[in-house]
mmCIF file of C-alpha atoms in Angstrom:
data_model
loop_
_atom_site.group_PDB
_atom_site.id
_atom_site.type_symbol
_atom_site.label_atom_id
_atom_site.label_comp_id
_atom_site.label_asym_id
_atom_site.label_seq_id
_atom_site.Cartn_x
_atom_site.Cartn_y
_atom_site.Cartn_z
ATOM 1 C CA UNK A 7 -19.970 11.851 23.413
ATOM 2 C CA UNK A 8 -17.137 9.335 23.677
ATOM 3 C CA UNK A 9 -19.881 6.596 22.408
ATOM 4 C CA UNK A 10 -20.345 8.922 19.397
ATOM 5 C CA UNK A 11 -16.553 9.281 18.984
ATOM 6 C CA UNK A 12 -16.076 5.676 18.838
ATOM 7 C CA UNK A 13 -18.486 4.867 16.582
ATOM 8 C CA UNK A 14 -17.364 6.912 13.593
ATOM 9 C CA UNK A 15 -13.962 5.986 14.321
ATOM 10 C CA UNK A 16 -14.850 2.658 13.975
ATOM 11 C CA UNK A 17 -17.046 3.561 10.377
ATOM 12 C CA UNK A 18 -14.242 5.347 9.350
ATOM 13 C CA UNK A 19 -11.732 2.442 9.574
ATOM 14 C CA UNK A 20 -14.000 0.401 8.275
ATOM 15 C CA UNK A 21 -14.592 2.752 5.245
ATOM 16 C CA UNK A 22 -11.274 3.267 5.156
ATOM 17 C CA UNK A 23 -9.654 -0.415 4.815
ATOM 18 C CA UNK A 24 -12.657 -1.236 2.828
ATOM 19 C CA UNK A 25 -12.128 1.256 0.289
ATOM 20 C CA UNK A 26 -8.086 0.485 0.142
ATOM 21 C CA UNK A 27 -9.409 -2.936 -1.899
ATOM 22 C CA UNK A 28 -11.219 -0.150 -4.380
ATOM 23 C CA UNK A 29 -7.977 1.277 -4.832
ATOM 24 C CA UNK A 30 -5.890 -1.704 -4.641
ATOM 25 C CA UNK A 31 -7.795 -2.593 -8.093
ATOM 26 C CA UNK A 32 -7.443 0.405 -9.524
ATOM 27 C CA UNK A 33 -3.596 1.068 -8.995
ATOM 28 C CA UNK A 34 -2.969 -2.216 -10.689
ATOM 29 C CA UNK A 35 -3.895 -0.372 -13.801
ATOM 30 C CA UNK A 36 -0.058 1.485 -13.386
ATOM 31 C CA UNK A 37 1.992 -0.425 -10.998
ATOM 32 C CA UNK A 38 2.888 -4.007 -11.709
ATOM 33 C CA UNK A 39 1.451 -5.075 -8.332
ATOM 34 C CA UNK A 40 4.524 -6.434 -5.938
ATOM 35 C CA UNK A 41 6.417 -3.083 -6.921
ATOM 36 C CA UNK A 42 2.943 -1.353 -6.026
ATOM 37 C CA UNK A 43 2.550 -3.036 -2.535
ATOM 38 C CA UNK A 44 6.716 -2.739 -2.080
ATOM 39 C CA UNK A 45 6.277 1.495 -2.844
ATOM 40 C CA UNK A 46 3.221 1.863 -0.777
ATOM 41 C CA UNK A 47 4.844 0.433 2.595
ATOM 42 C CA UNK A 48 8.030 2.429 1.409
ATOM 43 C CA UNK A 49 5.661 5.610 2.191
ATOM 44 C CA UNK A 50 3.765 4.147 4.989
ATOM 45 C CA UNK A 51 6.964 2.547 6.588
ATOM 46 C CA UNK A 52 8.867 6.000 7.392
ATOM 47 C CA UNK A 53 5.671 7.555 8.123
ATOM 48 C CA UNK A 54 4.763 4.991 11.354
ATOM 49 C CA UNK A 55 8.135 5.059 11.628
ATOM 50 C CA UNK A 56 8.345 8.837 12.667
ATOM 51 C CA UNK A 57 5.241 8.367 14.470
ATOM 52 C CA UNK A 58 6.814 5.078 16.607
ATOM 53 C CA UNK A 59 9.278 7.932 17.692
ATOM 54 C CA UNK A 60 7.488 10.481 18.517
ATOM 55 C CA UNK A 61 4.991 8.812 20.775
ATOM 56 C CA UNK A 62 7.166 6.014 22.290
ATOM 57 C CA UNK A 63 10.514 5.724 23.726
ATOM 58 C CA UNK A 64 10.931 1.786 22.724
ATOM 59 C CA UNK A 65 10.739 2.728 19.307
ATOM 60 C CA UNK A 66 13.406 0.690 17.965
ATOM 61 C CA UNK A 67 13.979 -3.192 18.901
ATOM 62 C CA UNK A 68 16.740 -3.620 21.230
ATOM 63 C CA UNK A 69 16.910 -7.760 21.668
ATOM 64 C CA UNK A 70 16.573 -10.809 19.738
ATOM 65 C CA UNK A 71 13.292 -11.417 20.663
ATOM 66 C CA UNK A 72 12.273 -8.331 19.160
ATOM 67 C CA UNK A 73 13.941 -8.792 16.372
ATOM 68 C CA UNK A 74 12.259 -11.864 15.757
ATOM 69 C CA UNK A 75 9.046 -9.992 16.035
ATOM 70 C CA UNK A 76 9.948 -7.826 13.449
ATOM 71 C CA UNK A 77 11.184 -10.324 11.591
ATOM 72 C CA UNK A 78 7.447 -12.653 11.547
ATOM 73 C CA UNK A 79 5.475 -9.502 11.099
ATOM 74 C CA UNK A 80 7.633 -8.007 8.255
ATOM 75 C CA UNK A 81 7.737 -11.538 6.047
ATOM 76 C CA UNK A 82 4.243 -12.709 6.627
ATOM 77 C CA UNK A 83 1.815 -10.217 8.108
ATOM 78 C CA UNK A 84 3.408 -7.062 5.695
ATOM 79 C CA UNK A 85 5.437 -9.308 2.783
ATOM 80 C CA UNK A 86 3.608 -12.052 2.006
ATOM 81 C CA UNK A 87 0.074 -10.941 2.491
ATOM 82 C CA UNK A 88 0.246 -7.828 0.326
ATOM 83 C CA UNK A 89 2.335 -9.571 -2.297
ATOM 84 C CA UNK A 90 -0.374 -12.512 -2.656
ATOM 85 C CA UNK A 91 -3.041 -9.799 -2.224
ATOM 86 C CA UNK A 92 -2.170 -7.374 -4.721
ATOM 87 C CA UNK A 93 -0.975 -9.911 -7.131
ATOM 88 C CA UNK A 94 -4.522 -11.648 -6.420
ATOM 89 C CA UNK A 95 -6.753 -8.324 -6.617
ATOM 90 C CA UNK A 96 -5.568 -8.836 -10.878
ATOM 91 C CA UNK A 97 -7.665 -11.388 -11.320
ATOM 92 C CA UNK A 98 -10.590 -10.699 -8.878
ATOM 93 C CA UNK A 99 -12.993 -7.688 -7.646
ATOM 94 C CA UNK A 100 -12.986 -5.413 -4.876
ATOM 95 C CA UNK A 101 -15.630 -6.906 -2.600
ATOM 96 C CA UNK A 102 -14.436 -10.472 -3.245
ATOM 97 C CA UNK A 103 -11.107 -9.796 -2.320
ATOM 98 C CA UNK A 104 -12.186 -7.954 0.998
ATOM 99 C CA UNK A 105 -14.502 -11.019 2.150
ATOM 100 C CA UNK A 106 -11.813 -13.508 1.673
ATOM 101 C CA UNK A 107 -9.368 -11.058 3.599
ATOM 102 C CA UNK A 108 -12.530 -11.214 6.512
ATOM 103 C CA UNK A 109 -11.176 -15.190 6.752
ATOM 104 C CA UNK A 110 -8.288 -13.980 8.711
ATOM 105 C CA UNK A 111 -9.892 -14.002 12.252
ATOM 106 C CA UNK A 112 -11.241 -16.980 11.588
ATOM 107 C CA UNK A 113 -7.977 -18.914 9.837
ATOM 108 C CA UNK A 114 -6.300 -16.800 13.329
ATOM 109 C CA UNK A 115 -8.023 -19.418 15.593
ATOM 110 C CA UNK A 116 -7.439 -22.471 13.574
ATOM 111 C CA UNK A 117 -3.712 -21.337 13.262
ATOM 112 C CA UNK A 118 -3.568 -21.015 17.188
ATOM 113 C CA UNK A 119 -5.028 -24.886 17.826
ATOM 114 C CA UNK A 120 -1.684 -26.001 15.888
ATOM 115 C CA UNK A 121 0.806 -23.630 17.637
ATOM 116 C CA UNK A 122 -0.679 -22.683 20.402
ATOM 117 C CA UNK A 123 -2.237 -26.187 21.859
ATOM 118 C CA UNK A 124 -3.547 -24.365 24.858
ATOM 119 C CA UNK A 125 -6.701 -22.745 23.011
ATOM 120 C CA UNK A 126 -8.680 -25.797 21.897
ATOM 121 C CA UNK A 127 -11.266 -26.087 19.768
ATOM 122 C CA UNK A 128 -14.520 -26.621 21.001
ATOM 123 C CA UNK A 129 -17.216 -28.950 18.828
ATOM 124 C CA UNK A 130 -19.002 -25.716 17.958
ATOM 125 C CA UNK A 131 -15.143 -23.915 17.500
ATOM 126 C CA UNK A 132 -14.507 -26.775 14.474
ATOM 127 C CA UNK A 133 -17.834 -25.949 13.066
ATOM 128 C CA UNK A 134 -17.477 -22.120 12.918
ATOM 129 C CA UNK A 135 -13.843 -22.670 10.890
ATOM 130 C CA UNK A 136 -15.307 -25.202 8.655
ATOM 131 C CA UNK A 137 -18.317 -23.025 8.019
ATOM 132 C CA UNK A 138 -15.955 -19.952 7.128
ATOM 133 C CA UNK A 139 -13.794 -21.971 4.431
ATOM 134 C CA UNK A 140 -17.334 -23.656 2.812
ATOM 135 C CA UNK A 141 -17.968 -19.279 2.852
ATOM 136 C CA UNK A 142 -15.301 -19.494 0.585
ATOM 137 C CA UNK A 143 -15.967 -21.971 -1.139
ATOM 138 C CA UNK A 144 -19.121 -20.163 -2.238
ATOM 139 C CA UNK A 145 -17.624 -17.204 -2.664
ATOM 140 C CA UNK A 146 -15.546 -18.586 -5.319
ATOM 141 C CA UNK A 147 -18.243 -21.691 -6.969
ATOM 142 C CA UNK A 148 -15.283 -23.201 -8.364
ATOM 143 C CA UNK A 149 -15.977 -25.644 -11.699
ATOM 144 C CA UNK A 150 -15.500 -28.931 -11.265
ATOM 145 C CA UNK A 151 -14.268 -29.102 -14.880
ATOM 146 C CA UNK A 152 -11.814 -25.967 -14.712
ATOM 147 C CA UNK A 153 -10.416 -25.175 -11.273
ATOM 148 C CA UNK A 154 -7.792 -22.971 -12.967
ATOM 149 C CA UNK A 155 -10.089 -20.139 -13.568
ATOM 150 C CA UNK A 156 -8.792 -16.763 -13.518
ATOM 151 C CA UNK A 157 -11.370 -15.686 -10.451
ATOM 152 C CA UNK A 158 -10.345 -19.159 -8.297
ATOM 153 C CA UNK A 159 -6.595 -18.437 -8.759
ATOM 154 C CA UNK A 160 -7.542 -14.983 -7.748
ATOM 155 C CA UNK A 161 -9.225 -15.767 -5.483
ATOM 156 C CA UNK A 162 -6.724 -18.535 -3.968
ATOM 157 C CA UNK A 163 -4.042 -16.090 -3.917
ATOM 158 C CA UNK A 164 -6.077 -13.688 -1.778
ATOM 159 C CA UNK A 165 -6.527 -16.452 0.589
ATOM 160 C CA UNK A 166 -3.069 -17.089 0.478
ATOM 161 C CA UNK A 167 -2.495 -13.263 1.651
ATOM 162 C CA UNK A 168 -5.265 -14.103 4.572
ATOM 163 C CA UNK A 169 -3.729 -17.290 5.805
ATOM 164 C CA UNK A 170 -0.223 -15.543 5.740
ATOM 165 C CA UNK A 171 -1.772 -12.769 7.999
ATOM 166 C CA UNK A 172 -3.780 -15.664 9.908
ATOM 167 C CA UNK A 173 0.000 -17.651 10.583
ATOM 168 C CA UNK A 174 1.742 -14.249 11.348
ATOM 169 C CA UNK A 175 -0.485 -13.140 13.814
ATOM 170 C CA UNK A 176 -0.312 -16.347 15.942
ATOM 171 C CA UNK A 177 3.822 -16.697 15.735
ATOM 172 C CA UNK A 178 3.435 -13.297 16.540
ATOM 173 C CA UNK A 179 2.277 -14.688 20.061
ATOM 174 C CA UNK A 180 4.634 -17.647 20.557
ATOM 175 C CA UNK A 181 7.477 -15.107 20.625
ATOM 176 C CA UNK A 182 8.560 -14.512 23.861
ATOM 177 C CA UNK A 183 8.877 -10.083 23.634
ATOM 178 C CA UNK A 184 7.133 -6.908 24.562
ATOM 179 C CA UNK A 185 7.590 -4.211 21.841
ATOM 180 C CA UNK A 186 4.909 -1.080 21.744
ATOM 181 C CA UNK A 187 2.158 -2.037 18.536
ATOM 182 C CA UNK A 188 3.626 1.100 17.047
ATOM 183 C CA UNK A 189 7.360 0.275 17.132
ATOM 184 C CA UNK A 190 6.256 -3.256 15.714
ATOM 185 C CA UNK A 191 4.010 -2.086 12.709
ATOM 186 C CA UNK A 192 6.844 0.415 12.039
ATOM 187 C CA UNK A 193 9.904 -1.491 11.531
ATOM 188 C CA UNK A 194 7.344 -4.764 10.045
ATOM 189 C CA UNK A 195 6.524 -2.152 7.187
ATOM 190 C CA UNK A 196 10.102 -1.040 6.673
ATOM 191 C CA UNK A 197 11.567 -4.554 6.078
ATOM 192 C CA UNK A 198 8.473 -5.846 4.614
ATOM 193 C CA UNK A 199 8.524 -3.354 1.799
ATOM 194 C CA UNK A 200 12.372 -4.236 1.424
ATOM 195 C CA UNK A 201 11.147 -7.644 1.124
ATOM 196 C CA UNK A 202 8.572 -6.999 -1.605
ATOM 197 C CA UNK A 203 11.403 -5.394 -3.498
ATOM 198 C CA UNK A 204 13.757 -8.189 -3.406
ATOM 199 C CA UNK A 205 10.271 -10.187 -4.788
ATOM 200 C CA UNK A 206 9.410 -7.994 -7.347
ATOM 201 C CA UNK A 207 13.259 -7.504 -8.726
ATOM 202 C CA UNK A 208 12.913 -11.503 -9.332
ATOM 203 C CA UNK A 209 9.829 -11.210 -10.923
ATOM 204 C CA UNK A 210 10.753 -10.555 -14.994
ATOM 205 C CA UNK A 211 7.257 -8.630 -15.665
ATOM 206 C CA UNK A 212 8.290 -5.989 -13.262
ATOM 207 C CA UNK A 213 10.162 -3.046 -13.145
ATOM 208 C CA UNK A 214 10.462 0.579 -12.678
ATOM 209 C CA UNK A 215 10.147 1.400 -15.910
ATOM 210 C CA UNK A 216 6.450 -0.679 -16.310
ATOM 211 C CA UNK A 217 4.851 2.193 -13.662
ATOM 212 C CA UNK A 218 2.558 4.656 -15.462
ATOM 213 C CA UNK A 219 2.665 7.747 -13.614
ATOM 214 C CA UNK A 220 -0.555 9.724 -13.778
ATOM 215 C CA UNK A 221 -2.824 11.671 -11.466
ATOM 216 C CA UNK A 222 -5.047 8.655 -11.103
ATOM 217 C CA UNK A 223 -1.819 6.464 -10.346
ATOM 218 C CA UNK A 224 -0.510 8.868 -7.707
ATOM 219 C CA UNK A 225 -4.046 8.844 -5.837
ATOM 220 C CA UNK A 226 -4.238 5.900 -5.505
ATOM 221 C CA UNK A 227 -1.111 5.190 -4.166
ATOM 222 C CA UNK A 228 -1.383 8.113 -1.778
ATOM 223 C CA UNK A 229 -4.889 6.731 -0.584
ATOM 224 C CA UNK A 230 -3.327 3.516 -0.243
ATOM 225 C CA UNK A 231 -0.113 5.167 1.933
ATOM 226 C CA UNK A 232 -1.464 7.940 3.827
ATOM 227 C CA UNK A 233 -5.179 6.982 4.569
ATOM 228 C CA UNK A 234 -5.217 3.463 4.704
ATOM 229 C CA UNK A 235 -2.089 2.717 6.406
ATOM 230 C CA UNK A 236 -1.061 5.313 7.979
ATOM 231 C CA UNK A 237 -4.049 6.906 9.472
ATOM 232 C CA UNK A 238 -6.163 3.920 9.330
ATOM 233 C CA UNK A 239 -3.552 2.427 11.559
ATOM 234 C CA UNK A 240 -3.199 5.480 14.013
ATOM 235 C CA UNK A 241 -7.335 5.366 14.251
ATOM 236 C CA UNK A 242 -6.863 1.151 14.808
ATOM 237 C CA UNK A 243 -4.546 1.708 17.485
ATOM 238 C CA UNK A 244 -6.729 4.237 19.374
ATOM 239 C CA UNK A 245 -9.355 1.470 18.939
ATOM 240 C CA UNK A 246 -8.191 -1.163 20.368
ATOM 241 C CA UNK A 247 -7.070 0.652 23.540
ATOM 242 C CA UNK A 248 -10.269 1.492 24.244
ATOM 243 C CA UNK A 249 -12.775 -1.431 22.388
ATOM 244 C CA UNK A 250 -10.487 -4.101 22.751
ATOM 245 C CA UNK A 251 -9.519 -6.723 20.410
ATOM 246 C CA UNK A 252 -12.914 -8.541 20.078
ATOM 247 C CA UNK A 253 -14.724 -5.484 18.649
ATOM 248 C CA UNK A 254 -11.592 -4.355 16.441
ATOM 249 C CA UNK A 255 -11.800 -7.793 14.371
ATOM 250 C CA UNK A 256 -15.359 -7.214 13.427
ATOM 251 C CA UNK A 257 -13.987 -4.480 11.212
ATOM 252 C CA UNK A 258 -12.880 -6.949 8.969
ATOM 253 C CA UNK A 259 -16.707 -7.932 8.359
ATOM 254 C CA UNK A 260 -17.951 -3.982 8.107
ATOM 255 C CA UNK A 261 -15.151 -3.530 5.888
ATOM 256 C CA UNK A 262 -16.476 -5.291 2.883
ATOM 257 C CA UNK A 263 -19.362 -3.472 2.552
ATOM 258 C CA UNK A 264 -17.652 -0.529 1.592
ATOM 259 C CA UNK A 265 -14.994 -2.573 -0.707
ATOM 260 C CA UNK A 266 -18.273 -3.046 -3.102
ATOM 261 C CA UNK A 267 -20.136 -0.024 -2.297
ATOM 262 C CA UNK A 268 -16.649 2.042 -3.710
ATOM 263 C CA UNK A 269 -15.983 -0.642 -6.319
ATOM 264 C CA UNK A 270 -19.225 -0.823 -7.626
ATOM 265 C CA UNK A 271 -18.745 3.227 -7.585
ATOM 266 C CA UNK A 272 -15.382 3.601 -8.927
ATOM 267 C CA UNK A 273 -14.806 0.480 -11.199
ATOM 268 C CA UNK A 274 -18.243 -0.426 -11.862
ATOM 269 C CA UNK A 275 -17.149 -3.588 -10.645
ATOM 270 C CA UNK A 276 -20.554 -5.859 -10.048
ATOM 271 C CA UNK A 277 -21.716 -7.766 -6.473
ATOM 272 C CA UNK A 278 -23.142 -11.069 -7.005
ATOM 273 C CA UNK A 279 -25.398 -12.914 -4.467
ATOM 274 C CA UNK A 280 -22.686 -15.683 -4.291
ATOM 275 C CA UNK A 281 -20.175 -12.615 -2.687
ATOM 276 C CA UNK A 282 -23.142 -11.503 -0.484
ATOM 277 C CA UNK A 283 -23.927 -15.320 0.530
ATOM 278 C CA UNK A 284 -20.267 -16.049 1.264
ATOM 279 C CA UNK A 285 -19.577 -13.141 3.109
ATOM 280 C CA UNK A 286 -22.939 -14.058 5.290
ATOM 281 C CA UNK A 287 -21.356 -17.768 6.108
ATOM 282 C CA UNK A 288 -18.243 -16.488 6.603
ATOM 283 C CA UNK A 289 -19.399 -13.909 9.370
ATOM 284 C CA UNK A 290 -21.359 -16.935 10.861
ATOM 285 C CA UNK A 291 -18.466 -18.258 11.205
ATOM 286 C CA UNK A 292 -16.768 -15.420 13.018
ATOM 287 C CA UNK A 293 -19.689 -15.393 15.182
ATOM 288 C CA UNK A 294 -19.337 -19.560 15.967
ATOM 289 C CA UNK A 295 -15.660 -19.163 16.984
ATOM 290 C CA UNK A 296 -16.024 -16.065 19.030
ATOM 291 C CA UNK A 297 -19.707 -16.328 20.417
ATOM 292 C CA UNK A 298 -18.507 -16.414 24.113
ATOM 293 C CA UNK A 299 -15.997 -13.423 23.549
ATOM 294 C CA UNK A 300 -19.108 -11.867 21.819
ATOM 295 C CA UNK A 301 -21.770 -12.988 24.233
ATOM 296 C CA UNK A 302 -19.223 -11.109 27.357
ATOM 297 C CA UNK A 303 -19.279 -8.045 25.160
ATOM 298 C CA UNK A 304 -22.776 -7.582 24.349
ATOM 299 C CA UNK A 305 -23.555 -6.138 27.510
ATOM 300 C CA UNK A 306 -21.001 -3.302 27.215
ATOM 301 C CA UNK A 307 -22.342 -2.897 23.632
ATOM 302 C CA UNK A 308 -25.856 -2.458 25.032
ATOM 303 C CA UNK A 309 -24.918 0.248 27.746
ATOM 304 C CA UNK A 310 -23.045 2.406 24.861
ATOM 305 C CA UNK A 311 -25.659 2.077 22.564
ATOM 306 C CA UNK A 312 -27.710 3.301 25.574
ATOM 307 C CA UNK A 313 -25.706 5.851 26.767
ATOM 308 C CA UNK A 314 -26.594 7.484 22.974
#
């Protein structure tokens, strides 16, 4: 039964962070979209907040190197990458967005060769990163003639929000400090939605007044608050105490499927073969980087799927 259990958690994640791209697009309709991301991590901020306190006692950071924690995860992994993501989901679709966010684990390890010398890339390592960005690269079939598109600076931007999640993650690491995953999401979300404020205050096209506030506004900021961040993050954490970290990232490649499945749904929003073909290289990629952190796991994965 716990087999079961964990496998429509992990469907259920996947649904659920793949779907938040769905209604990513479709909030930008009545949010200008740093305000958007800044109000959504308001909500989701106090709510992990409350639930930092209630199920740890370290639920606040007490030294400097916890502060400094806090202060990596709130600017990159909360600030920048939903600023650059939400600003980039204007000018993009649903499913494109989500397979350029898959980059991350991949941008993750070639983040960790500069900072963190220690894990070196392997000949085979080099080739799995490169083959990720060329999934890109397809992804977005730039023109040689206009590389200013609308869908490449899109497209750019969302990279921008996976590379800032990529960097994040890995500083993350170099900081010497132990603080629970709870108490860290928590206070990252509070000051990263401060952040986004202070961004979208300097940005003239937004303000308070620009928000449209009707029913289909209001769902989809309450999706985006409540099941995507806040629950999806309460299922993640369960996860990864008992799949582990290896098993976790390949949500980001599950994920995707669903971003077009509920775009094409929702927005009528249309999945080329070039999204489909990047997403493919791109998980090849994945696979490259990780195959001996996959190829330990596969035996596990056999005896669950056995267990069944």
């Amino acid at each position: 039964m716990t087999s079961y259990r964990n496998v429509a958690l992990f469907v259920l994640l996947a649904a659920v962070w793949g779907s938040a791209f769905m209604a990513i697009k479709a909030g930008l309709a009545y949010f200008p979209p740093v305000l958007f991301a800044a109000v959504r991590y308001d909500i989701a901020g106090l709510l992990m907040l409350g639930y930092a306190v209630y199920v740890t006692d370290h639920w606040r950071p007490r030294n400097r190197g916890e502060w400094a924690l806090i202060a990596v995860g709130a600017t990159l992994m909360i600030a920048a990458y939903h600023a650059f993501l939400f600003v980039g989901e204007q000018y993009t679709t649903s499913a494109v967005a989500a397979v350029v966010v898959s980059l991350s684990p991949i941008l993750t390890t070639g983040f960790a060769r500069v900072f963190l010398p220690s894990e070196r890339l392997t000949p085979l390592g080099l080739a799995g990163l490169l083959l990720g960005l060329v999934g890109v690269v397809v992804l977005s079939q730039p023109d040689p003639n206009n590389l200013l598109t609308e869908d490449v600076v899109g497209q750019l931007l969302v990279f921008a929000a996976a590379a800032s999640f990529a960097l994040g993650s890995v500083l993350t690491r170099r900081i010497d400090a132990q603080l629970p995953i709870e108490t860290m999401e928590a206070w990252s979300m509070v000051f990263g939605a401060l952040l986004m404020h202070v961004v979208s205050f300097a940005r003239p096209s937004e303000s308070i007044a620009a928000i449209r506030w009707t029913p289909d506004a209001i769902l989809a900021l309450g999706y985006l608050s409540i099941a995507a961040s806040a629950i999806g993050f309460l299922v993640y954490f369960d996860l990864l105490e008992k799949l582990g970290p290896i098993e976790i990232n390949l949500v980001s490649y599950v994920a995707p499927i669903f971003a077009a499945l509920s775009g094409w749904f929702f927005l009528s929003e249309p999945v080329t073969i070039s999204t489909g073909t990047g997403f493919l290289v791109i998980f090849a990629g994945f696979c490259l980087l990780k195959r001996r952190a996959l190829a330990r796991e596969l035996p596990r994965i056999r005896a669950v799927v056995g267990d069944r």
